CSV table of C-alpha atoms in Angstrom, one decimal:
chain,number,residue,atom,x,y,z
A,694,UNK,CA,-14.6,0.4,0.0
A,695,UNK,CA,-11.8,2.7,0.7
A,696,UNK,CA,-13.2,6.0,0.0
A,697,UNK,CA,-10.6,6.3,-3.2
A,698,UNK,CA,-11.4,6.8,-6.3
A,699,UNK,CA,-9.5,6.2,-9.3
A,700,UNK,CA,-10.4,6.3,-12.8
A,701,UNK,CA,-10.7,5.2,-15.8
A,702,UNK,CA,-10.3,1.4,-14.1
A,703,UNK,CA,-8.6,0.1,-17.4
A,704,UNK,CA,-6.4,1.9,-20.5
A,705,UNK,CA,-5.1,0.6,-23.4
A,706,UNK,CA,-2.8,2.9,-25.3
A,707,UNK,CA,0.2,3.2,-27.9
A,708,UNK,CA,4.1,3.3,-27.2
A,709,UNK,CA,4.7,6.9,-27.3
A,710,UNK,CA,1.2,8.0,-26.2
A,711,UNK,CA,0.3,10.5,-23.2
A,712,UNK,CA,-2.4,9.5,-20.7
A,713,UNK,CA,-3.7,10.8,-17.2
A,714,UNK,CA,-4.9,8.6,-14.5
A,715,UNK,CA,-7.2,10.3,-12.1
A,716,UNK,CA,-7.5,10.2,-8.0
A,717,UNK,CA,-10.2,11.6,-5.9
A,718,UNK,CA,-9.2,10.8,-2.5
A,719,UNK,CA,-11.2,10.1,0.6
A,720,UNK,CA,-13.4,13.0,2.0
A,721,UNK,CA,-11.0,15.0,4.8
A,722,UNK,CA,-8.1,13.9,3.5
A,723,UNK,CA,-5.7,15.8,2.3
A,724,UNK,CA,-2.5,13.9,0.8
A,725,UNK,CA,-2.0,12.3,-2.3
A,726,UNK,CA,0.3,9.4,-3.2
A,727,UNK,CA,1.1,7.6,-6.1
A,728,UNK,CA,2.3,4.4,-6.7
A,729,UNK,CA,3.2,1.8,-9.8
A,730,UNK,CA,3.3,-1.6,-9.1
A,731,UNK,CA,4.7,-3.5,-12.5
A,732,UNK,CA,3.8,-7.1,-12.8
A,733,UNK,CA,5.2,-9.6,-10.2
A,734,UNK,CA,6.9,-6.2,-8.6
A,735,UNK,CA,6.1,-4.3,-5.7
A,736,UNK,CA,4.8,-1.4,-4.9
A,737,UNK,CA,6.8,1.8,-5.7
A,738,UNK,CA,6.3,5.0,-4.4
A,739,UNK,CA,6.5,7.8,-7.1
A,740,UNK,CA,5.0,11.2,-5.3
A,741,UNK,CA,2.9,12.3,-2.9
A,742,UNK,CA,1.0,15.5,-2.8
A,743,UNK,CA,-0.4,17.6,0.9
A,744,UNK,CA,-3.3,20.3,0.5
A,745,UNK,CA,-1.7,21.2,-3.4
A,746,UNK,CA,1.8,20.9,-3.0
A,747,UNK,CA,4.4,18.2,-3.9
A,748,UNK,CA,5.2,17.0,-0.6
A,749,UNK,CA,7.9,13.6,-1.0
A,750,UNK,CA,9.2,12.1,-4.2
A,751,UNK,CA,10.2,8.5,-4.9
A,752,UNK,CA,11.5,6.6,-8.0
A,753,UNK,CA,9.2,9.1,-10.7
A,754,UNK,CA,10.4,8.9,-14.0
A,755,UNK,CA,11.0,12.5,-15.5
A,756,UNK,CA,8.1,11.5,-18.1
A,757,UNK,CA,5.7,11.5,-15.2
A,758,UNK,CA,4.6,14.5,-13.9
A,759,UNK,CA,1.4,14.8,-11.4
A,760,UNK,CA,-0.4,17.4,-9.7
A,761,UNK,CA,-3.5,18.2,-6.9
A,762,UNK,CA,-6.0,20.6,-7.3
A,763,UNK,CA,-7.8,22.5,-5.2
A,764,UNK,CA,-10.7,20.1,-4.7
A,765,UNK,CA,-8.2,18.0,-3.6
A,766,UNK,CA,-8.0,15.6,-6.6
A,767,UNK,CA,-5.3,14.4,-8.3
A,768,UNK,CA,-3.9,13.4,-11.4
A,769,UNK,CA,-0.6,11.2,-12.5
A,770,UNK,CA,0.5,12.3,-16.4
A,771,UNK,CA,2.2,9.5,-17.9
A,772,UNK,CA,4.0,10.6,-21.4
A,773,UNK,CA,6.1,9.4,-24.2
A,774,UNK,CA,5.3,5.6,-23.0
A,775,UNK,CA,7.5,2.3,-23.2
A,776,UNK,CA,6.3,-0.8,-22.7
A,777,UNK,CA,8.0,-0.7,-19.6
A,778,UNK,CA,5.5,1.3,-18.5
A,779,UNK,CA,2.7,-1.1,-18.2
A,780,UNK,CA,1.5,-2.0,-14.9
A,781,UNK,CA,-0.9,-1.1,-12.4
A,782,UNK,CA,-1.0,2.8,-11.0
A,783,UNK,CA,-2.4,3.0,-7.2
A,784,UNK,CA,-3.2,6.0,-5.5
A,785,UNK,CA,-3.8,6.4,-1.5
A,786,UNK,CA,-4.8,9.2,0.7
A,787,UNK,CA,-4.2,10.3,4.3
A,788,UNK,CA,-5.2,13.0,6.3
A,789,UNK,CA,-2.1,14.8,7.1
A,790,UNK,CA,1.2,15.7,5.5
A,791,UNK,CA,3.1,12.5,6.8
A,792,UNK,CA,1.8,8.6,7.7
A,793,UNK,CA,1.2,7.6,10.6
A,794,UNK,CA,0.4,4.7,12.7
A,795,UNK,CA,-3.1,6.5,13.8
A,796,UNK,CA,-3.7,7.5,10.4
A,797,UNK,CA,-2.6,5.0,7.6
A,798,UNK,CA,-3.0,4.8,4.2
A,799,UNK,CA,-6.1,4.3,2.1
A,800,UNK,CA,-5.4,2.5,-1.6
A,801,UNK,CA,-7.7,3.4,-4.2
A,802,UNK,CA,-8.2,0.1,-6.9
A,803,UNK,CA,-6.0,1.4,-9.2
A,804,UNK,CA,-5.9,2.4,-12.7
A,805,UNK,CA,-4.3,-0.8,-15.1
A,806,UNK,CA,-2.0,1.0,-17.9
A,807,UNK,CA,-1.6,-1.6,-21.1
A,808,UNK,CA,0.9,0.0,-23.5
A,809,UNK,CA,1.4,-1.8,-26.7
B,1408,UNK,CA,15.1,0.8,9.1
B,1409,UNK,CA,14.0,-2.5,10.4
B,1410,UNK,CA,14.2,-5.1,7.7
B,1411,UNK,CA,11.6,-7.8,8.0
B,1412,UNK,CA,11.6,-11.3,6.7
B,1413,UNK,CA,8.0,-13.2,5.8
B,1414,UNK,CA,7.2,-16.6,4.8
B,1415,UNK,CA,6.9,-16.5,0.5
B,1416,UNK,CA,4.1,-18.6,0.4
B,1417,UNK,CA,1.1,-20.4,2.9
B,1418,UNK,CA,-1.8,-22.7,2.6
B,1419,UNK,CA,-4.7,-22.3,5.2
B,1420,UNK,CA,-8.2,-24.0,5.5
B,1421,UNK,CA,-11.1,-22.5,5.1
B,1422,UNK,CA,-12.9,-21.7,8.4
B,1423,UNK,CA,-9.6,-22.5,10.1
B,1424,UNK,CA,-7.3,-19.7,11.8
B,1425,UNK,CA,-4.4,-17.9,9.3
B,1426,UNK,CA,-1.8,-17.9,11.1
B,1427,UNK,CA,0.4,-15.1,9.4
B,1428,UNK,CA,4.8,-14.8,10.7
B,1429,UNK,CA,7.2,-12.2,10.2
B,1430,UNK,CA,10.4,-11.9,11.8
B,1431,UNK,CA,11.6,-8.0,12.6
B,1432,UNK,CA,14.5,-8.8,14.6
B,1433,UNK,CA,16.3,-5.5,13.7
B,1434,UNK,CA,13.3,-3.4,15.3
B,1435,UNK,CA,14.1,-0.1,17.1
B,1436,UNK,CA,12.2,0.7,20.3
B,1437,UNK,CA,10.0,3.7,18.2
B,1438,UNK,CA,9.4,1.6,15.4
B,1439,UNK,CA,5.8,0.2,14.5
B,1440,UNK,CA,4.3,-3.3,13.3
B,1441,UNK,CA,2.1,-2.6,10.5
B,1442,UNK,CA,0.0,-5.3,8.2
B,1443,UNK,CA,-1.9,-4.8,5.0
B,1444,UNK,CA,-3.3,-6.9,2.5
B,1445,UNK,CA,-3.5,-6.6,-1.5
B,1446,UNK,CA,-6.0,-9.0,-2.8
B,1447,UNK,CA,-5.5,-9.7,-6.6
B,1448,UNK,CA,-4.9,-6.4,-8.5
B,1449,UNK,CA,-6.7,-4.6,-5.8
B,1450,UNK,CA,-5.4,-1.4,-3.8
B,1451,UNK,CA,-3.2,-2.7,-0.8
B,1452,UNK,CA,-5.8,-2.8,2.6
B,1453,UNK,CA,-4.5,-1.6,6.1
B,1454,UNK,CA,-5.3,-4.3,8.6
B,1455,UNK,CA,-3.9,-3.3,11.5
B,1456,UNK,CA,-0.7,-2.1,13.6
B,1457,UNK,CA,0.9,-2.4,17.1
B,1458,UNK,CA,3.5,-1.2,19.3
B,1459,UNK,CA,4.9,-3.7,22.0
B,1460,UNK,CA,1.2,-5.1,23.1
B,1461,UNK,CA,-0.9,-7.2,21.1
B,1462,UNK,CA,-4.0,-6.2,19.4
B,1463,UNK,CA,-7.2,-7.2,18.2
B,1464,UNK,CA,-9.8,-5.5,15.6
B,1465,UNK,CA,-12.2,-6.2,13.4
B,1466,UNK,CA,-10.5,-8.1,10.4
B,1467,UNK,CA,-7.4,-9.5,12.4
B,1468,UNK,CA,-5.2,-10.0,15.6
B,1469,UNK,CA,-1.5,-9.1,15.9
B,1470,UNK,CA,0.7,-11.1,18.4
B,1471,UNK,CA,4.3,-9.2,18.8
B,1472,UNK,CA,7.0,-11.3,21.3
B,1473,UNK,CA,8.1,-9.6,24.1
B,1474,UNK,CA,11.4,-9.3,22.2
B,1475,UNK,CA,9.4,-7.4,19.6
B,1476,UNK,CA,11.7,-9.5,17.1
B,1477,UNK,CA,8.5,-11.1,16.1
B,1478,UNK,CA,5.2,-11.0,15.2
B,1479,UNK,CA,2.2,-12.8,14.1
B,1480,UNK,CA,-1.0,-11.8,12.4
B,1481,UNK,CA,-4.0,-13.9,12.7
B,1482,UNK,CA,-6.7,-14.6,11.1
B,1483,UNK,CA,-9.4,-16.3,13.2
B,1484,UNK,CA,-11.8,-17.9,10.7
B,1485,UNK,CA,-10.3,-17.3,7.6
B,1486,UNK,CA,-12.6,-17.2,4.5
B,1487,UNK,CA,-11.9,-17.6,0.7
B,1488,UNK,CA,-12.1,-13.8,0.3
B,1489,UNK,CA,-8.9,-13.4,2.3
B,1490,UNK,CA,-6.7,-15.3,-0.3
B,1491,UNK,CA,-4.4,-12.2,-0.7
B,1492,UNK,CA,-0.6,-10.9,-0.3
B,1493,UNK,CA,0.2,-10.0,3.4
B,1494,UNK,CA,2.5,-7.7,3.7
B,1495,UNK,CA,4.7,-7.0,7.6
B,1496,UNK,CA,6.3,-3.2,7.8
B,1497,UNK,CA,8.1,-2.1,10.4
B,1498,UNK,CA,8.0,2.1,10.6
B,1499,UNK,CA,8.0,4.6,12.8
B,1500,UNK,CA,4.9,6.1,14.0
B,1501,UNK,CA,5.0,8.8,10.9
B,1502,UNK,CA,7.4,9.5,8.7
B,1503,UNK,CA,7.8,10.2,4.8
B,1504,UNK,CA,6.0,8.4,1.9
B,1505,UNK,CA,9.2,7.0,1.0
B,1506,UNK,CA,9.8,5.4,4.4
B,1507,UNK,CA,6.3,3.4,3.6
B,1508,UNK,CA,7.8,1.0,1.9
B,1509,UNK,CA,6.1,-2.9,0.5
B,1510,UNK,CA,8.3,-5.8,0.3
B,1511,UNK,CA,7.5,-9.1,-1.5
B,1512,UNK,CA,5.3,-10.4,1.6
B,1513,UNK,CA,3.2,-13.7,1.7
B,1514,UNK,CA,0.9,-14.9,-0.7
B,1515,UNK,CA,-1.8,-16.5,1.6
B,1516,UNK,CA,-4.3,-19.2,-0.6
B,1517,UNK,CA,-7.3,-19.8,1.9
B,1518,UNK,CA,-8.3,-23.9,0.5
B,1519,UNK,CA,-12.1,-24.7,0.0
């Protein structure tokens, strides 16, 4: 067990459709990324946030939008979906701003999206 | 960054030792060896990193050349449970989110 929490673990939804994936991340630590990992594709980095604020963006889709709370949690908003859009949604957590070889990244199980 | 290169696919016994390559041979002198795991549709697992000397926890052991060109993770008993895609990144020791990045890595199948 990582100490990440995603949820809901599976979602099924219409083309067109809004959801929001969820992320608590492990106790003391303080960044939030997200990633999408599309069948028989890698891992792509979308955004990370650090104590609140958006700290590095990747290959995010102006659809997606995300944001961390002041618990700490954070959420991924996925609107107006494609088909395209389908695939598995990881989150991870660190303690501090950047990675780091004595502080790597923790993966949460991941949220799968299914949009038909 | 340093580019790595990793077997697509291996076969291992079960109770035998995983023996897991990946060739760095662009690697800058600040630049880490890092290993994770994703078992099927799970969150990607850290397993461990190294420097220049090798290293041992826990889950694995990590074997870099004195070249530092390559390296080798192993596993020592490897059970079914390890069946999983291992992934070999080469970083430096901290950096952006988008410098963190996963190739295609090696689909290891751990044989009954």
């Amino acid at each position: 067990d990582s100490g990440v929490t995603q949820t809901p673990k599976h979602l099924i939804t219409a083309t067109g459709q809004r959801v929001t994936l969820r992320c608590s991340p492990r106790s003391g630590d303080l960044s939030v990324y997200w990633y999408q990992q599309s069948l028989d594709q890698g891992l792509q980095f979308l955004i990370q946030y650090y104590n609140g604020e958006e700290r590095a963006k990747g290959n995010i889709l102006e659809r997606f939008s995300a944001q961390q709370f002041p618990d700490l949690h954070s959420e991924l908003n996925l609107s107006s979906l494609e088909l395209g859009d389908s695939a598995l949604y990881f989150c991870a957590s660190s303690v501090g701003s950047q990675w780091s070889y004595n502080s790597p990244l923790h993966f949460g199980n991941g949220t799968r999206l299914t949009v038909t | 960054d340093a580019k790595t290169t990793q077997p697509t696919s291996m076969d291992c016994a079960e109770g035998r030792a995983a023996n897991l390559p990946c060739n760095h041979s662009t690697i800058s002198g600040n630049e880490y060896v890092y290993w994770y795991r994703q078992i099927h549709s799970q969150g990607p697992q850290y397993i461990i990193h190294g420097l220049k000397n090798n290293e041992t926890n826990e889950m694995a052991s990590l074997i870099i050349t004195e070249d530092r060109k390559s390296s080798t993770l192993i596993l020592p008993h490897a059970t079914l449970r390890d069946t999983a895609v291992y992934y070999c990144i080469v970083r430096v020791a901290s950096g952006s989110a988008r410098q963190l990045t996963f190739g295609s890595g090696t689909q290891l199948t751990v044989l009954p």
